[in-house]
mmCIF file of C-alpha atoms and ligand atoms in Angstrom:
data_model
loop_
_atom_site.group_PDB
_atom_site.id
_atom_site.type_symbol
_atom_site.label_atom_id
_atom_site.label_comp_id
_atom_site.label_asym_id
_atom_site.label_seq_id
_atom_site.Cartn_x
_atom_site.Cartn_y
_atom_site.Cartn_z
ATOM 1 C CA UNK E 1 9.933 -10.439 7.868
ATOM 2 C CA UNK E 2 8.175 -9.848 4.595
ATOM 3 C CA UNK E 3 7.285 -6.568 2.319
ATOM 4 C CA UNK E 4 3.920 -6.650 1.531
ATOM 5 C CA UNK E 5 1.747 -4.786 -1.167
ATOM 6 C CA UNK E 6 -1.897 -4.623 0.553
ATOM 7 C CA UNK E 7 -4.568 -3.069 -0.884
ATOM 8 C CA UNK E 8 -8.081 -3.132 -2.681
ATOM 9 C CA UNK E 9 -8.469 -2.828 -5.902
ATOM 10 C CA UNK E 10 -11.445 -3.168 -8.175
ATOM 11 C CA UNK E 11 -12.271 -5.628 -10.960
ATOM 12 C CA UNK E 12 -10.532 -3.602 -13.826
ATOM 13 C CA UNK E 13 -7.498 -3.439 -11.579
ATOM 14 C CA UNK E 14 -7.919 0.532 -10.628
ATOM 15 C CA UNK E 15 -6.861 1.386 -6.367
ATOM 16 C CA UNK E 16 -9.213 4.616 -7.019
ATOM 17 C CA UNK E 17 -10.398 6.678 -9.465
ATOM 18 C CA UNK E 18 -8.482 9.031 -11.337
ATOM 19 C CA UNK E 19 -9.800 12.121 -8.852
ATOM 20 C CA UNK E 20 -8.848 10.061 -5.666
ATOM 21 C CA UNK E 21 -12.279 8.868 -4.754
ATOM 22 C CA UNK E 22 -12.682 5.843 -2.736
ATOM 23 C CA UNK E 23 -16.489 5.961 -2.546
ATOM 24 C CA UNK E 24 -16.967 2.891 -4.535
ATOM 25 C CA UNK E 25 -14.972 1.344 -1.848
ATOM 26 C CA UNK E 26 -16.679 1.380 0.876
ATOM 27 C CA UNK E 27 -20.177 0.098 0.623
ATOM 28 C CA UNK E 28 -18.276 -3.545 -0.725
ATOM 29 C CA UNK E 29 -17.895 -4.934 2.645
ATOM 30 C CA UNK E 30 -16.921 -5.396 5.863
ATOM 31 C CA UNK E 31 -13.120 -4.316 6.640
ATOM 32 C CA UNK E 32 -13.472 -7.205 9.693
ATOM 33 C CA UNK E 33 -14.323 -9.827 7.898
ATOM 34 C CA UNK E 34 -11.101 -9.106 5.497
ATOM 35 C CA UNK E 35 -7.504 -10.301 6.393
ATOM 36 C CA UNK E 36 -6.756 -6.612 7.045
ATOM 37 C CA UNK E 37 -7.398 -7.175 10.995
ATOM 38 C CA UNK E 38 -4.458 -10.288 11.160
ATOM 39 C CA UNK E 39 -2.672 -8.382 8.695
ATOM 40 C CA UNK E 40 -1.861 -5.049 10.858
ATOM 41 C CA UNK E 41 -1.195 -7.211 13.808
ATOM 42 C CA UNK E 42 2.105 -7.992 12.112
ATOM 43 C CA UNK E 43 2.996 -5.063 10.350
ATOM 44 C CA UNK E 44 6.276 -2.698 12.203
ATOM 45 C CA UNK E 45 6.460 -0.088 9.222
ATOM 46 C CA UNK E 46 4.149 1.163 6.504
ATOM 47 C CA UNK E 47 4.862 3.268 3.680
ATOM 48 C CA UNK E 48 2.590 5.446 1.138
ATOM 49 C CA UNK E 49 3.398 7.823 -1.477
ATOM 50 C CA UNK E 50 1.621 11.427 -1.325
ATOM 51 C CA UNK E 51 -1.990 10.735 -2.989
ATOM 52 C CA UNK E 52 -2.471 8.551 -0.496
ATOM 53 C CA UNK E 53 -0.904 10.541 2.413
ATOM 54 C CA UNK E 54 -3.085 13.567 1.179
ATOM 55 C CA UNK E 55 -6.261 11.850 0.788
ATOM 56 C CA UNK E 56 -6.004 10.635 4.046
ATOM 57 C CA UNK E 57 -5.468 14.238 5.041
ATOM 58 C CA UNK E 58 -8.583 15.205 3.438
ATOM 59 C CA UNK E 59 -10.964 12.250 4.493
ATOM 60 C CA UNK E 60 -9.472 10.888 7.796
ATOM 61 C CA UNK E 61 -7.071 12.881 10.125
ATOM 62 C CA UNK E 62 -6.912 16.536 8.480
ATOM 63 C CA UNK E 63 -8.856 19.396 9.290
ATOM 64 C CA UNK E 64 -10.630 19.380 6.539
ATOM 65 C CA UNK E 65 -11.651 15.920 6.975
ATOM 66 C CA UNK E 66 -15.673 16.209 7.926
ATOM 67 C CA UNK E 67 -14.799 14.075 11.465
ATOM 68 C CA UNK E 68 -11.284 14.218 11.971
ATOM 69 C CA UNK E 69 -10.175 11.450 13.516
ATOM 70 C CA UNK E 70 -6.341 10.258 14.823
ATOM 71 C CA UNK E 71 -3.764 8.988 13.052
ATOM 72 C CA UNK E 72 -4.732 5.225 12.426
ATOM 73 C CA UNK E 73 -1.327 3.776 12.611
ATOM 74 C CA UNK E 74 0.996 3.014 15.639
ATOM 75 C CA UNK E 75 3.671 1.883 13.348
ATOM 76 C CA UNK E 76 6.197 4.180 11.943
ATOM 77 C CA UNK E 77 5.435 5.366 8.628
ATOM 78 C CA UNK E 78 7.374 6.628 5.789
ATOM 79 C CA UNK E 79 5.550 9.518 3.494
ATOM 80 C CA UNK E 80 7.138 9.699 -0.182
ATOM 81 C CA UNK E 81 6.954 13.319 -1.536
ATOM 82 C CA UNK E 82 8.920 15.774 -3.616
ATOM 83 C CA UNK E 83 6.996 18.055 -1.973
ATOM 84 C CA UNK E 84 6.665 19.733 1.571
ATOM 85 C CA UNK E 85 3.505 18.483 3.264
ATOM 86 C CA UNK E 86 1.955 19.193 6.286
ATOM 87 C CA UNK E 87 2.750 16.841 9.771
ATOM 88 C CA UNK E 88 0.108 15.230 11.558
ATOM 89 C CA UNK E 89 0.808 16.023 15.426
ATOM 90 C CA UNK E 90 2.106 12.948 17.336
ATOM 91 C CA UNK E 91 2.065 10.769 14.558
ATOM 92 C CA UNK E 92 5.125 8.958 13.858
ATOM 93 C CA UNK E 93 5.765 10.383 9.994
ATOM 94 C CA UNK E 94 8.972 10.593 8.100
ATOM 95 C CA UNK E 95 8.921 12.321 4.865
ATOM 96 C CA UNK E 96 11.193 11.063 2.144
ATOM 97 C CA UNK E 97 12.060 11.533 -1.411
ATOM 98 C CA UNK E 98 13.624 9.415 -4.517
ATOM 99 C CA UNK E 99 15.365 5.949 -4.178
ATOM 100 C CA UNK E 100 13.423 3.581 -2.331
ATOM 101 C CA UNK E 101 16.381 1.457 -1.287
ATOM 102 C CA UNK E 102 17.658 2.864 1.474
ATOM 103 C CA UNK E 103 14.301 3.710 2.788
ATOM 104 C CA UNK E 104 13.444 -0.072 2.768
ATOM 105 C CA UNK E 105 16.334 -0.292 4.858
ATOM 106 C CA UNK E 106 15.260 2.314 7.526
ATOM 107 C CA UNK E 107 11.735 0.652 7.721
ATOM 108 C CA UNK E 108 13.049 -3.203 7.935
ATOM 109 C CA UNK E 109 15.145 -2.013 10.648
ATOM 110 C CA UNK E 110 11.960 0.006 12.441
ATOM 111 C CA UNK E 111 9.756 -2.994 11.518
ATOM 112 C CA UNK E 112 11.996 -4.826 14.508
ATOM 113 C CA UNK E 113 11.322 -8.460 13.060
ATOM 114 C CA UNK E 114 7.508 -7.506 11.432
ATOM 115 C CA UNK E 115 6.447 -7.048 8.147
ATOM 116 C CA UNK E 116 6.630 -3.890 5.872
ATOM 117 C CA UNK E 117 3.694 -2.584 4.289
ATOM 118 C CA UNK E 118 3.826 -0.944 1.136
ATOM 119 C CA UNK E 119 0.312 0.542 1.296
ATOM 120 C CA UNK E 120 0.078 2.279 -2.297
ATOM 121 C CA UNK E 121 -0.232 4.071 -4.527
ATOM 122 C CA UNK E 122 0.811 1.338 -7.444
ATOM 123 C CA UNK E 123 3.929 2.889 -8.978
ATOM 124 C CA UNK E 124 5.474 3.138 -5.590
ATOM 125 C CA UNK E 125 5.141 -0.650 -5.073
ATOM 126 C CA UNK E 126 6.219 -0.694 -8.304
ATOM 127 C CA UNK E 127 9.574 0.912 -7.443
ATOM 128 C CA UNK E 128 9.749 -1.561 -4.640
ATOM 129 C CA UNK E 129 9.295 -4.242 -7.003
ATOM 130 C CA UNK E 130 11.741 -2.471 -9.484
ATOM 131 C CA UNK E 131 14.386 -2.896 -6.858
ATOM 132 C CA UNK E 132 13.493 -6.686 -6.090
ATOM 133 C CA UNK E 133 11.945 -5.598 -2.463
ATOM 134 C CA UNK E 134 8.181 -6.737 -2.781
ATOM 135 C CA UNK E 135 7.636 -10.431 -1.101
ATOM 136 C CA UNK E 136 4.283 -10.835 -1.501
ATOM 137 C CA UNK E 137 0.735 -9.158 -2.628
ATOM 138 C CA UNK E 138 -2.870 -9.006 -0.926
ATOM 139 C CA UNK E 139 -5.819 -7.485 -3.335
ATOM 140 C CA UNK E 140 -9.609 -7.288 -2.099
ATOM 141 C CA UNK E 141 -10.645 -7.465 -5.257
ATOM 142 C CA UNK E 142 -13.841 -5.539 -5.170
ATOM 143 C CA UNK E 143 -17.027 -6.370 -7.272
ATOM 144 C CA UNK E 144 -16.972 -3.250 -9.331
ATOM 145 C CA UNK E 145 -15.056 -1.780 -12.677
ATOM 146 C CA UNK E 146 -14.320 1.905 -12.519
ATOM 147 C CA UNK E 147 -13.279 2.065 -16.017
ATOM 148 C CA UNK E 148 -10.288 4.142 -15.544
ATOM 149 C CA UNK E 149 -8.382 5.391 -12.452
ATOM 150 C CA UNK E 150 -5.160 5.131 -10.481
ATOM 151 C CA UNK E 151 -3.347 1.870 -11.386
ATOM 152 C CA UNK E 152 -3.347 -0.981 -8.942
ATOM 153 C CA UNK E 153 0.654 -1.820 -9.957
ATOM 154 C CA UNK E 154 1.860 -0.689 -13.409
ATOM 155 C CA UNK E 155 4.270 -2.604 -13.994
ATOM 156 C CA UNK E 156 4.716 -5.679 -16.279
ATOM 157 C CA UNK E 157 5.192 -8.777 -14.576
ATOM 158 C CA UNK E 158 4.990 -11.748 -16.716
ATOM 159 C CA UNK E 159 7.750 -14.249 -16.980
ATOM 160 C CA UNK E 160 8.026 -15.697 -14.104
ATOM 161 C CA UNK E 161 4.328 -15.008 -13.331
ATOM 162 C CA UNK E 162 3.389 -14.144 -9.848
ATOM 163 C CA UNK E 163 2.249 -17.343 -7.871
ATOM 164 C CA UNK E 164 -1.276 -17.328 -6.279
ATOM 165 C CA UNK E 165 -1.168 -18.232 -2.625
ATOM 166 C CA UNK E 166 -4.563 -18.063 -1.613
ATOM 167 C CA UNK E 167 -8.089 -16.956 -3.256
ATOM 168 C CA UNK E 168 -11.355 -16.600 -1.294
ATOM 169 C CA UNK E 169 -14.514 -15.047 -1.235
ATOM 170 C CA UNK E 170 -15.143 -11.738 1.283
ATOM 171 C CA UNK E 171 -19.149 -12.074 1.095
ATOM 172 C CA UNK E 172 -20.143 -10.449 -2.481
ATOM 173 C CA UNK E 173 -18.301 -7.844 -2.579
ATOM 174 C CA UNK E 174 -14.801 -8.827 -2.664
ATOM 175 C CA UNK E 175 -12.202 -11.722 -3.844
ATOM 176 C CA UNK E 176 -9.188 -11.472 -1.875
ATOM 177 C CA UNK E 177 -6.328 -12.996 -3.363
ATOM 178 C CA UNK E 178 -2.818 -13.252 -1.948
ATOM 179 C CA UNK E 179 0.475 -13.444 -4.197
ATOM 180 C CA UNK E 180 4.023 -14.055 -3.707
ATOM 181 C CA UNK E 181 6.468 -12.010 -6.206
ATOM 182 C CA UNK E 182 9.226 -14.458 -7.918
ATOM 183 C CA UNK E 183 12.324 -14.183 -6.121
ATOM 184 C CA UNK E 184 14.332 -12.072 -8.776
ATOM 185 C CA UNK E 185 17.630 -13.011 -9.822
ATOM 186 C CA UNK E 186 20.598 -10.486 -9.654
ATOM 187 C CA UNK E 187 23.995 -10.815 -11.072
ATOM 188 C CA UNK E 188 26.004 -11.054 -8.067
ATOM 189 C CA UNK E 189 24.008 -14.579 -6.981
HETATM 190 N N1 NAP Q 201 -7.901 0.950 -2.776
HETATM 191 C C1 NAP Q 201 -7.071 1.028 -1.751
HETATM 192 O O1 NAP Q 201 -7.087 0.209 -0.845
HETATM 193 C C2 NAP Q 201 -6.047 2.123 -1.744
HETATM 194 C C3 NAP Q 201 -4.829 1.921 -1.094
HETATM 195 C C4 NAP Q 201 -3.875 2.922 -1.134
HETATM 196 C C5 NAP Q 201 -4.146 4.114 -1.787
HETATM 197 N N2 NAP Q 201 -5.364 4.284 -2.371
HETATM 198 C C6 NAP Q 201 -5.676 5.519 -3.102
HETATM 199 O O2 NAP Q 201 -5.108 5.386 -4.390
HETATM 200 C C7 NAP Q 201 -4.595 6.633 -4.826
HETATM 201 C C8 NAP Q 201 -3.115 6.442 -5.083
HETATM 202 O O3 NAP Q 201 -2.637 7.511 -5.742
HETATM 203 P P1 NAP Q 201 -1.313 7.413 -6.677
HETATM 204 O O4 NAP Q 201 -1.438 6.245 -7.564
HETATM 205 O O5 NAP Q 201 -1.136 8.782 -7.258
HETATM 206 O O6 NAP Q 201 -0.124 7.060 -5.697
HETATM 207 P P2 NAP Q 201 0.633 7.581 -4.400
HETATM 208 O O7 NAP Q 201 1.794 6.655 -4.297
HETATM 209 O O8 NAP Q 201 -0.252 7.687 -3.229
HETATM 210 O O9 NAP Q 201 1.156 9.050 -4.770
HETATM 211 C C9 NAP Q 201 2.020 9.246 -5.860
HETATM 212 C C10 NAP Q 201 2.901 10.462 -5.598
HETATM 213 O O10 NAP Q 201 3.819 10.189 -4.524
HETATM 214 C C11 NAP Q 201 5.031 10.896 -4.779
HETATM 215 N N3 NAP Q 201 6.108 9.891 -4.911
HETATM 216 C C12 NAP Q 201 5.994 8.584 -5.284
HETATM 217 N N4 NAP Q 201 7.192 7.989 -5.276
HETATM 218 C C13 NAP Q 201 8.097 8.928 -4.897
HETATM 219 C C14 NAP Q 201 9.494 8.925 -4.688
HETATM 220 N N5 NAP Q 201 10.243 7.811 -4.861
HETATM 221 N N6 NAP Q 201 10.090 10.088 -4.282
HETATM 222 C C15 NAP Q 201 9.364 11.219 -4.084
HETATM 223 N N7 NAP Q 201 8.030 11.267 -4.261
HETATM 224 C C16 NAP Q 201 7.407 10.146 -4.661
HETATM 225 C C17 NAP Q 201 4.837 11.672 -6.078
HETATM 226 O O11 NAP Q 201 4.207 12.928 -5.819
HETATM 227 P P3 NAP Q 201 4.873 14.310 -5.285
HETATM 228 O O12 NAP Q 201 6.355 14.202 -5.449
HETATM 229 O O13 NAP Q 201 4.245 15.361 -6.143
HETATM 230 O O14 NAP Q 201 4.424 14.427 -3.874
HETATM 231 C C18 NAP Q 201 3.783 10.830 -6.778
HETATM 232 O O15 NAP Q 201 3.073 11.515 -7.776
HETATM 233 C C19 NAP Q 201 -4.921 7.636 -3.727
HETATM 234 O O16 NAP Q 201 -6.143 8.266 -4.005
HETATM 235 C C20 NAP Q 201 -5.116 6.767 -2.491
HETATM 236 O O17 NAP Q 201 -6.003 7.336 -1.552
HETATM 237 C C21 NAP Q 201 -6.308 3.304 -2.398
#
């Protein structure tokens, strides 16, 4: 069982621009030809903070979405929000606030021997990382800069480096490169 960071991202290192859009995204490729397809298979709980929960809202499953379609997930997910946000009927949401350790917990024990996903934005992974709960990284790193936008992780993470797994080319439009996070040392080890 591993927690995963998966994502795109483009070259500049931005998950979408500072209003939310993803419009750059989409015309880079092929979402089959990606790693995402393998990757759900072993996913058993996802997270996302509330950008991401409300642009999905807006785009995908809400009513203001121009085609609403279902709730893509079958895993349980957990929605991070100070806020109160709507429900989707029949999907499997839990909306939660502030420390992300215990949460973890919840989800590894949901997951039922699969992976976590940590699907965005970048300072939540980040507070997964913070706590020493992020195993590993995927980016689609798309062929574009956006010049500003929402950050991708912000968070330094220099010494140890990451390590690079795995780099290939998705057509032209994407590199996707997979990480693994140094195993961080705490005090009682
Ligand atoms: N390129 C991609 O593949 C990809 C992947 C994922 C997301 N995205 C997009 O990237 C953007 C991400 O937006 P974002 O960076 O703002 O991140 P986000 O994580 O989606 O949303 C951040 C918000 O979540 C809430 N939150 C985060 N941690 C929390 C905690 N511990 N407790 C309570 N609330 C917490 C806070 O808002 P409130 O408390 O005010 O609710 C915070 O402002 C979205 O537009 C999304 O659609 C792109």
């Amino acid at each position: 069982m591993k927690t995963q960071y998966y994502t795109a991202a483009s070259l500049d290192g931005f998950i979408a621009t500072v209003d939310d859009s993803l419009e750059w995204l989409f015309p880079l490729g092929d979402v089959g030809a990606t790693s995402y397809p393998a990757f759900i298979r072993d996913v058993g709980a996802l997270a996302m903070g509330s950008a991401t929960y409300e642009w999905m809202l807006r785009h995908a499953v809400g009513p203001q979405a121009s085609r609403p379609e279902p709730w893509p997930y079958q895993q349980p997910a957990w929605v991070f929000s100070s806020r109160t946000l709507p429900p989707v009927p029949g999907a499997d949401i839990r909306f939660v606030r502030g420390d992300v350790r215990p949460i973890h917990a919840q989800m590894v024990e949901a997951a039922g021997g699969k992976n976590v996903w940590i699907v965005g934005g970048g300072d939540l992974a980040g507070q997964f990382h913070d706590c020493g709960l992020l195993d590993e990284m995927f980016v689609q790193v798309g062929s574009v800069t956006l010049g500003s936008g929402k950050p991708l992780l912000p968070r330094a993470i220099t010494s140890p480096p990451l390590r690079l797994i795995s780099a290939r080319a998705v057509g032209t439009g994407f590199a996707e490169l997979h990480y693994e996070f140094p195993r961080q040392r705490h005090d009682d080890e």
